[in-house]
Coordinates of C-alpha atoms in Angstrom, one line a residue:
X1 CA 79.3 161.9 86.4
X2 CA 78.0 162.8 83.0
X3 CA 78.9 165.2 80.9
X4 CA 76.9 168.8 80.6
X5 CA 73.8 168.4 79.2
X6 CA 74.1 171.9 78.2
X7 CA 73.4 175.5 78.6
X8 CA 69.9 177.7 78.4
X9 CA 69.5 180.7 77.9
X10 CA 66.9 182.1 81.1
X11 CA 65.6 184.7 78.9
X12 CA 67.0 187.8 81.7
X13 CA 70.1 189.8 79.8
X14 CA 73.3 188.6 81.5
X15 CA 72.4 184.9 82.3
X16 CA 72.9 181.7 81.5
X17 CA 71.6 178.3 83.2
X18 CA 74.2 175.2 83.4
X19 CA 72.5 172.0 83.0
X20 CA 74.6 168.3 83.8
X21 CA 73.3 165.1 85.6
X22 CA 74.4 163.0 88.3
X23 CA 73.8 159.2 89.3
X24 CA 74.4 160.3 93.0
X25 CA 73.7 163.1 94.9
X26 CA 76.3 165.5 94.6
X27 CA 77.0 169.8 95.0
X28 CA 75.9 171.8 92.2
X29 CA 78.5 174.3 91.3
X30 CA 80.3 175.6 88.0
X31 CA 83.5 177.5 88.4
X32 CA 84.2 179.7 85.6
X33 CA 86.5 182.9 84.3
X34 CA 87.2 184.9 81.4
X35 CA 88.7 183.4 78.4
X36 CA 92.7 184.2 78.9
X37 CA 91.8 185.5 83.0
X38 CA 92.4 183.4 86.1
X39 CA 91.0 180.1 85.2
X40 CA 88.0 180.0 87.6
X41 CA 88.4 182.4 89.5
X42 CA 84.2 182.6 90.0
X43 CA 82.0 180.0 91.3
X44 CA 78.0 179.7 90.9
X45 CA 75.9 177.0 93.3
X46 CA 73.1 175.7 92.4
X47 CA 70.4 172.6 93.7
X48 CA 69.9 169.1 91.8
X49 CA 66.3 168.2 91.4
X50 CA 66.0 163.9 91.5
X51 CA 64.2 162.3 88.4
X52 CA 63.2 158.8 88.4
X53 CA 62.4 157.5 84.8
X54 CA 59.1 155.8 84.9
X55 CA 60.7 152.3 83.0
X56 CA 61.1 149.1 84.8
X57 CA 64.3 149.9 86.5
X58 CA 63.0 153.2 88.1
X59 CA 66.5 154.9 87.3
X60 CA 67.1 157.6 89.5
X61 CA 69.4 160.7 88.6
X62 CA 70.2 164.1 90.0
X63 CA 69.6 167.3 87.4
X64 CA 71.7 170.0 88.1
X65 CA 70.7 173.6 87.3
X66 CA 73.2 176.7 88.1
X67 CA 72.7 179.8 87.4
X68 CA 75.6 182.3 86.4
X69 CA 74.3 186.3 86.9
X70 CA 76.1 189.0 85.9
X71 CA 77.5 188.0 82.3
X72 CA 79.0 190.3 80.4
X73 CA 77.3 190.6 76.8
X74 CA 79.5 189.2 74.2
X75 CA 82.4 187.8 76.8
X76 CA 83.6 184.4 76.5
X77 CA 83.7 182.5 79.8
X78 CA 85.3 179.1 80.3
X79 CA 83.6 177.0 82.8
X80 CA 84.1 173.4 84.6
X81 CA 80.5 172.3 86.4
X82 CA 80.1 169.3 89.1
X83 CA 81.5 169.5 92.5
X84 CA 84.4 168.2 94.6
X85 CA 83.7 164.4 94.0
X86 CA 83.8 164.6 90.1
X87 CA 84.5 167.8 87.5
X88 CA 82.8 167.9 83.5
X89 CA 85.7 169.2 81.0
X90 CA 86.0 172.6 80.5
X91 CA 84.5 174.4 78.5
X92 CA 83.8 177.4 77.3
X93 CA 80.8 180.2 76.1
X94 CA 80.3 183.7 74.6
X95 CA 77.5 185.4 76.5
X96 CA 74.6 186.6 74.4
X97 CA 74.6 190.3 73.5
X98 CA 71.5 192.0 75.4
X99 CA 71.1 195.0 72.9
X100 CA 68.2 195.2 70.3
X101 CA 70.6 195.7 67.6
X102 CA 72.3 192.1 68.4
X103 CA 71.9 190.0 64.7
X104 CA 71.5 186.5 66.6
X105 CA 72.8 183.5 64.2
X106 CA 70.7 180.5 65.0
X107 CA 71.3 176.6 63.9
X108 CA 68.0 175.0 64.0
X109 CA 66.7 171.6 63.3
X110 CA 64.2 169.0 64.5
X111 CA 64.3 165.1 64.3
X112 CA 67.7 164.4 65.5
X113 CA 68.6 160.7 66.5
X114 CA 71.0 158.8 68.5
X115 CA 71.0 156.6 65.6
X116 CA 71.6 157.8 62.2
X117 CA 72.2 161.2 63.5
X118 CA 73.5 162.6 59.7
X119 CA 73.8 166.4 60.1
X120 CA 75.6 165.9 63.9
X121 CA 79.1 166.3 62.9
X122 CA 78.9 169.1 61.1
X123 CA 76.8 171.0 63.1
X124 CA 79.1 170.2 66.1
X125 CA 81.6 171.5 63.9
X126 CA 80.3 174.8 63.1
X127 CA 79.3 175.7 66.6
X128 CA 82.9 175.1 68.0
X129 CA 83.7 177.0 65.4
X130 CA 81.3 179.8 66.7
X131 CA 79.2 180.6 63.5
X132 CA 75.8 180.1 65.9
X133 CA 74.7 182.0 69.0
X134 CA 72.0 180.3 69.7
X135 CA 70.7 176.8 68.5
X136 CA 66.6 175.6 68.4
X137 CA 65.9 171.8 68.8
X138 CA 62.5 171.9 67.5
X139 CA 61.5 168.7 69.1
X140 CA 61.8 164.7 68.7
X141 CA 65.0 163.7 70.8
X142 CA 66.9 160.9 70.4
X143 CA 64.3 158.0 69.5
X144 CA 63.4 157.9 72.4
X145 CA 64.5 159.5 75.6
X146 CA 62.5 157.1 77.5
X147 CA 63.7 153.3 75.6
X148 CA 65.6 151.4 77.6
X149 CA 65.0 152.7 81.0
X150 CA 65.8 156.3 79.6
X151 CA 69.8 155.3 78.5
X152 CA 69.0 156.4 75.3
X153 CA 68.1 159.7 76.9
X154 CA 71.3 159.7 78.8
X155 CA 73.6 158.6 75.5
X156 CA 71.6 161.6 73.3
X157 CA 72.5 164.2 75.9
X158 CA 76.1 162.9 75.6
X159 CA 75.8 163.3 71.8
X160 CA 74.6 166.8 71.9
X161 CA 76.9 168.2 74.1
X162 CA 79.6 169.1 72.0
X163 CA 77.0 171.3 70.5
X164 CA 75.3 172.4 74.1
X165 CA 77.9 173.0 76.2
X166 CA 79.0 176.1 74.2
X167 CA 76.4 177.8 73.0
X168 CA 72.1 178.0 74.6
X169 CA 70.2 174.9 73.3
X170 CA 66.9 175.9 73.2
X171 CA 63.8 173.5 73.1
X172 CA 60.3 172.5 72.5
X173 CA 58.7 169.1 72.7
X174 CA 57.8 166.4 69.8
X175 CA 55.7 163.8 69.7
X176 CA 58.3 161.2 70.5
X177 CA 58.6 163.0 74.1
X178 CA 55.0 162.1 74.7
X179 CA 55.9 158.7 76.9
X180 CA 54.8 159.1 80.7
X181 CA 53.7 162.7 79.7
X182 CA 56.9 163.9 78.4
X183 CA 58.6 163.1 82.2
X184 CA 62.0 162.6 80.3
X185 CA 61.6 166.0 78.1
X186 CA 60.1 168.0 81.1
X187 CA 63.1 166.6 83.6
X188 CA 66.1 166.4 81.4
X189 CA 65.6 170.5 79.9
X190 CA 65.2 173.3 81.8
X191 CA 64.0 176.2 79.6
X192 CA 62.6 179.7 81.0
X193 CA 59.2 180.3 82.5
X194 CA 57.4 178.0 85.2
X195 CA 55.7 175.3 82.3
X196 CA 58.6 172.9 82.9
X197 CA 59.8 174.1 79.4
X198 CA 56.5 173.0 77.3
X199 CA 55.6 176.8 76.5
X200 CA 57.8 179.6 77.4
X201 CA 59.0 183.2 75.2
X202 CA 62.2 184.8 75.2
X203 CA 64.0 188.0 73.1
X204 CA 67.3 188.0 71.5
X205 CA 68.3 190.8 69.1
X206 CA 65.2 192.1 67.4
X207 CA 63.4 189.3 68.1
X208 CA 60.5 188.0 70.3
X209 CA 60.9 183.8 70.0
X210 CA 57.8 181.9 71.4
X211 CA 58.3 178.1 71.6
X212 CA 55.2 176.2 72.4
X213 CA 53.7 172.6 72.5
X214 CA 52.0 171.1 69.4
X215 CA 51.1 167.9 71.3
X216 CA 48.7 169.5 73.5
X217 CA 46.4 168.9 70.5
X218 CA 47.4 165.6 70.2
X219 CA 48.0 163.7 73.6
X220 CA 44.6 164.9 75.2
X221 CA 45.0 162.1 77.7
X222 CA 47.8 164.2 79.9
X223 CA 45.0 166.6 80.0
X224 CA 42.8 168.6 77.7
X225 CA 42.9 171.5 79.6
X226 CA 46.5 172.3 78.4
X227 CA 45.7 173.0 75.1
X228 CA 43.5 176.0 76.8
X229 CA 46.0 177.2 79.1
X230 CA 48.7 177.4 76.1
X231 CA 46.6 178.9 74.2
X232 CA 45.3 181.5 76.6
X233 CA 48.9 181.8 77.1
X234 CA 50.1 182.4 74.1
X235 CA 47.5 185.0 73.6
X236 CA 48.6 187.6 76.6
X237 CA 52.3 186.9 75.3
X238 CA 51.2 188.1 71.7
X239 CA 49.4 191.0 73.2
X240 CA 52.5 191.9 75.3
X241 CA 54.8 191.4 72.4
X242 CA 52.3 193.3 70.6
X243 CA 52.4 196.8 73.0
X244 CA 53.8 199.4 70.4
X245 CA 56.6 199.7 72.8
X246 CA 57.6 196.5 72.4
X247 CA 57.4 195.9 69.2
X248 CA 59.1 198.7 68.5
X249 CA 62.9 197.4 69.7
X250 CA 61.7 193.7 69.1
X251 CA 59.5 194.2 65.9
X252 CA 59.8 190.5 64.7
X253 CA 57.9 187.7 66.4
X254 CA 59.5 184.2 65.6
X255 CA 57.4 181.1 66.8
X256 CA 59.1 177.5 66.8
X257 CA 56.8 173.7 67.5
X258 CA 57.3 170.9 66.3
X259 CA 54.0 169.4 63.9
X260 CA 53.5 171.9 61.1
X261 CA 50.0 173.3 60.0
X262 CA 50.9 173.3 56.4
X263 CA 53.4 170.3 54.7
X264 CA 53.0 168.4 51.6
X265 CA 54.4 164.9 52.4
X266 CA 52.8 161.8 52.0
X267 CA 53.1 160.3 55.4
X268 CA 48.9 161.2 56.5
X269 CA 50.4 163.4 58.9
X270 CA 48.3 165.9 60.5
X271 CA 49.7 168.8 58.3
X272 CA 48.9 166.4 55.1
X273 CA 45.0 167.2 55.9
X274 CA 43.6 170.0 55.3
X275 CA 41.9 170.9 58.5
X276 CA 45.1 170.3 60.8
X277 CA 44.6 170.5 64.7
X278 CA 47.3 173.2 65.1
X279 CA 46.2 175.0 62.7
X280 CA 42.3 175.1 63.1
X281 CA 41.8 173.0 66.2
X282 CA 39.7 170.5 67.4
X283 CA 36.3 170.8 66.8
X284 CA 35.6 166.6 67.7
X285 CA 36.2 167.7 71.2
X286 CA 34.1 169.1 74.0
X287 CA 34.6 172.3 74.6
X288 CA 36.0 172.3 70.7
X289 CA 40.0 173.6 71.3
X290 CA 40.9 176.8 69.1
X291 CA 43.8 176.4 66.4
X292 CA 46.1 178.5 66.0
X293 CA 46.6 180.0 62.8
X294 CA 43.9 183.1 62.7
X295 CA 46.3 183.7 66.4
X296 CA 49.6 183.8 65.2
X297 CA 47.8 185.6 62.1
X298 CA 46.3 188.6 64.1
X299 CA 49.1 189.0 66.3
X300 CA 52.0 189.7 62.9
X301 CA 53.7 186.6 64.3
X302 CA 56.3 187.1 61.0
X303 CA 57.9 183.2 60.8
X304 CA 56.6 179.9 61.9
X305 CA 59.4 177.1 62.3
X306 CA 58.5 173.6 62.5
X307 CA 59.7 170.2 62.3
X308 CA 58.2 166.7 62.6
X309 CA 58.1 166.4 58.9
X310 CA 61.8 164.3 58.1
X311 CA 62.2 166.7 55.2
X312 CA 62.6 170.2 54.5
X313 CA 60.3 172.6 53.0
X314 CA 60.0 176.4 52.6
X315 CA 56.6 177.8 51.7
X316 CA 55.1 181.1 50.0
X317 CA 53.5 184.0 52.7
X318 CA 50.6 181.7 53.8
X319 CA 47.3 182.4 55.5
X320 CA 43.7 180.3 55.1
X321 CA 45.8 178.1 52.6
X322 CA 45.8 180.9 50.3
X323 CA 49.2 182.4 49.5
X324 CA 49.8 186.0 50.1
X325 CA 53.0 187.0 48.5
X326 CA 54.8 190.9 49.0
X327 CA 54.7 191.1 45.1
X328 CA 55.0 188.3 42.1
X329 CA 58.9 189.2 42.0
X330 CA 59.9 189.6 45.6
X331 CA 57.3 187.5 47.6
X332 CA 59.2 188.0 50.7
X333 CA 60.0 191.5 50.5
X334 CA 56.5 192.7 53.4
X335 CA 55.1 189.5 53.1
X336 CA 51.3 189.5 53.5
X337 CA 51.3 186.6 55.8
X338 CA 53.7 185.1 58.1
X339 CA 56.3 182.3 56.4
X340 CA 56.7 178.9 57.2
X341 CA 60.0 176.8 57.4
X342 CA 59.7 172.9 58.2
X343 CA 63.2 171.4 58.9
X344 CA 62.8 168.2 60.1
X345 CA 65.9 166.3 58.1
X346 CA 68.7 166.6 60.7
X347 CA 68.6 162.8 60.9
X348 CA 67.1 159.9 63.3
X349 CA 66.4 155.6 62.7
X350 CA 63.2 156.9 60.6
X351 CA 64.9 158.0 57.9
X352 CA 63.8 160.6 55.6
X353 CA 60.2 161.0 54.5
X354 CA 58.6 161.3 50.5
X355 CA 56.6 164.4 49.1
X356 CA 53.3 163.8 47.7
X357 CA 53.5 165.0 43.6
X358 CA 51.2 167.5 43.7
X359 CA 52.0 170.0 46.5
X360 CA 49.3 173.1 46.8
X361 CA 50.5 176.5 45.4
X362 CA 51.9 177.3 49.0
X363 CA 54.8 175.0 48.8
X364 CA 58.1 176.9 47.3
X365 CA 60.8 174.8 47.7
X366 CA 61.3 171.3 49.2
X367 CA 63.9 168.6 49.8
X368 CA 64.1 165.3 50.8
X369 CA 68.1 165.8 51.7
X370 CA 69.4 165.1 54.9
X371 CA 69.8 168.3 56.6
X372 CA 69.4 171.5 59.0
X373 CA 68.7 175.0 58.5
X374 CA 70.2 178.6 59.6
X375 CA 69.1 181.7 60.6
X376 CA 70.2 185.1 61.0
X377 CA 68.1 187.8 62.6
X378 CA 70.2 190.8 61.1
X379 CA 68.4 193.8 62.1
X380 CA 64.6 195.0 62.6
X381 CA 63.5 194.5 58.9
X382 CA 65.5 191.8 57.6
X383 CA 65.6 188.1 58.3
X384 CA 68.3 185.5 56.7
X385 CA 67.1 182.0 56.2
X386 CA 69.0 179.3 54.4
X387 CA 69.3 175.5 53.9
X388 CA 72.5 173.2 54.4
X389 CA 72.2 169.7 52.7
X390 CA 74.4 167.2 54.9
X391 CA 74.1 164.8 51.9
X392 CA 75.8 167.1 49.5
X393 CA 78.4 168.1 52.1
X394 CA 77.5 171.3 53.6
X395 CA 76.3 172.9 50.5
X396 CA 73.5 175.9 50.9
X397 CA 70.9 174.3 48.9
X398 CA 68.1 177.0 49.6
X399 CA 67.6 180.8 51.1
X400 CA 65.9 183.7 51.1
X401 CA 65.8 187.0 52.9
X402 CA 62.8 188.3 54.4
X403 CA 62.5 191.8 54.3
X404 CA 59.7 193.9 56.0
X405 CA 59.0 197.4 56.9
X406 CA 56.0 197.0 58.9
X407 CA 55.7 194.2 61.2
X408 CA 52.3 193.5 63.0
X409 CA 48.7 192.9 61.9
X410 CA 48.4 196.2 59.8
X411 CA 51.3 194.7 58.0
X412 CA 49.2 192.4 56.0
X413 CA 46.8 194.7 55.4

């Protein structure tokens, strides 16, 4: 048996998914107690779904899913998963708070490698040390889940699970998932909602976080009609997150995939263009796909997370590739558009990428450090963001607060 690939969060207060794999078919069950109760002293069952990597070899393994109900917020749990033929080490969880008041702490990163995997260490550090609640894999996994008949899928989610096995690691997909339509990505995680984890929302704190697929726009092969479906998606999620209601406990609307519309590196990514697919779509296709920016835009989505880029870069309020700052001295403080973070430096074989030397106006602070960035959603108006260089030893080397009083379209108004 392997060890847990980790935990998810299913999006319903109070519940938790355990994730592990199997090379034979074996029970699903996690055994688990109160920190400092009767060790184990409840059990959850669960079912294995088979996946068969599409390689030469045909591996087959068994993907385990329990469910645990009935958490109390903020408890820690220790926990053991597997069954009677084989049992994981133990470990142990702190069950997310359910109340809108909640100020989540997040660890969040894309680009993370089996090989050269800087920022690892530390950031398995810190979460045993509990400083995150929640951490947000903004895609590209390992390099590449599927290369030699997916064992360097299997060896990454041996890597990570010093980080997942204690606290929800949350996901979207990246373009170096894309082999045999993202089989290993779609298999091997096992996020909320019924789009084997390519699209799916969830709240935490004062929060609404939407995760979505960038490579719709890119891997049109696996089927155009996905970039539709996502977006029309994402559209009734905005409008539901958008019902005064709702907004009003969970005013902030945090979106997280992986290729950015806006970067200034010098790699002829997507995001180096002007016109880039996710942010204005594809007009070279028939029917033309919608971008979306002017979305994201009318619906107050507040900050846009990215990856992709091996770098990190923070930009200015940014709509139409015009900036839109609160004021000239505090161009957070009610932004007029939503902010952009790309943190794609955690560390993989391809290194770290360059920055062209002219950057537009929109780009406020950059780095070409090795890295990973935090976040703390602290109440309904104010957002923590800041970023750790691994190269100069954990050092902060960038943050800001954003601060807004309205949240919502009339906000940039």
């Amino acid at each position: 048996m392997f060890p847990v690939t980790g935990l998810v969060f299913t999006g319903v207060p109070g519940s938790l998914v355990v994730t592990w794999t199997t090379f034979n078919k074996t029970e699903s069950k996690v055994e688990y107690g109160f920190e400092g109760g009767r060790l184990f002293e409840m059990s959850a069952k669960g079912d294995a779904a088979v996946f068969v990597d599409s390689g030469e070899e045909k591996r087959k393994m068994f993907i385990h899913r329990v469910t645990l109900t009935g958490l109390k917020p903020a408890a820690t749990y220790v926990y053991h998963c597997g069954s009677d033929e084989g049992w994981s080490d133990i470990f142990s969880f702190t069950a997310l708070n359910s109340s809108s008041s909640f100020s989540p702490r997040f660890a969040l990163y894309g680009d993370l490698g089996n090989e050269n995997p800087q920022s690892l260490a530390r950031l398995q550090k810190e979460t045993q040390l509990g400083m995150y609640d929640v951490v947000l894999h903004i895609g590209d996994f390992a390099y590449d889940m599927h290369e030699d008949n997916a064992r360097i899928g299997d060896e990454f989610m041996r890597q990570i699970q010093s980080i997942a096995a204690y606290v929800p690691y949350m996901t979207c997909p990246g373009n170096h998932e894309a082999t045999y339509n993202f089989s290993n990505y779609r298999n091997r995680f096992s996020m909320p909602g019924q789009t084997e984890s390519l699209w799916y929302s969830w709240n935490l704190g004062s929060a609404h976080i939407i995760s979505f697929s960038t490579e719709v726009y890119f891997y049109i092969e696996y089927g155009m009609d996905l970039i539709f479906k996502q977006y029309n998606w994402l559209k009734e999620d905005l409008e539901e997150a958008n019902k005064p209601e709702n907004r009003a406990i969970r005013p902030w609307i945090i979106t997280m995939g992986h290729r950015p519309m806006y970067c200034s590196d010098d790699d002829q990514d997507d995001c180096t263009k002007f016109d880039s697919w996710v942010r204005v779509g594809r007009k070279d296709i028939k029917p033309p796909a919608p971008g979306l920016e002017d979305l994201f835009y009318h619906y107050g989505v507040d900050v846009e997370l990215w990856a992709h880029e091996h770098t990190y870069e923070r930009l200015w309020p940014v709509y139409g590739d015009k900036v839109y700052n609160g004021s000239k001295e505090q161009p957070y403080v009610n932004p007029k558009a939503p902010v952009h973070i790309i943190t794609g430096s955690a560390g993989c074989r391809e290194r770290t990428d360059r920055f062209n030397q002219n950057p537009k106006e929109w780009s406020a602070f950059r780095s070409t450090d090795y890295g990973y960035s935090r976040m703390q959603v602290v109440n309904a108006t104010h957002i923590y963001l800041e970023q750790v260089s691994d190269d100069q030893y954990g050092k902060v080397i960038d943050n800001i607060w954003v601060v807004k009083e309205k949240h919502g379209l009339s906000a940039w108004l």
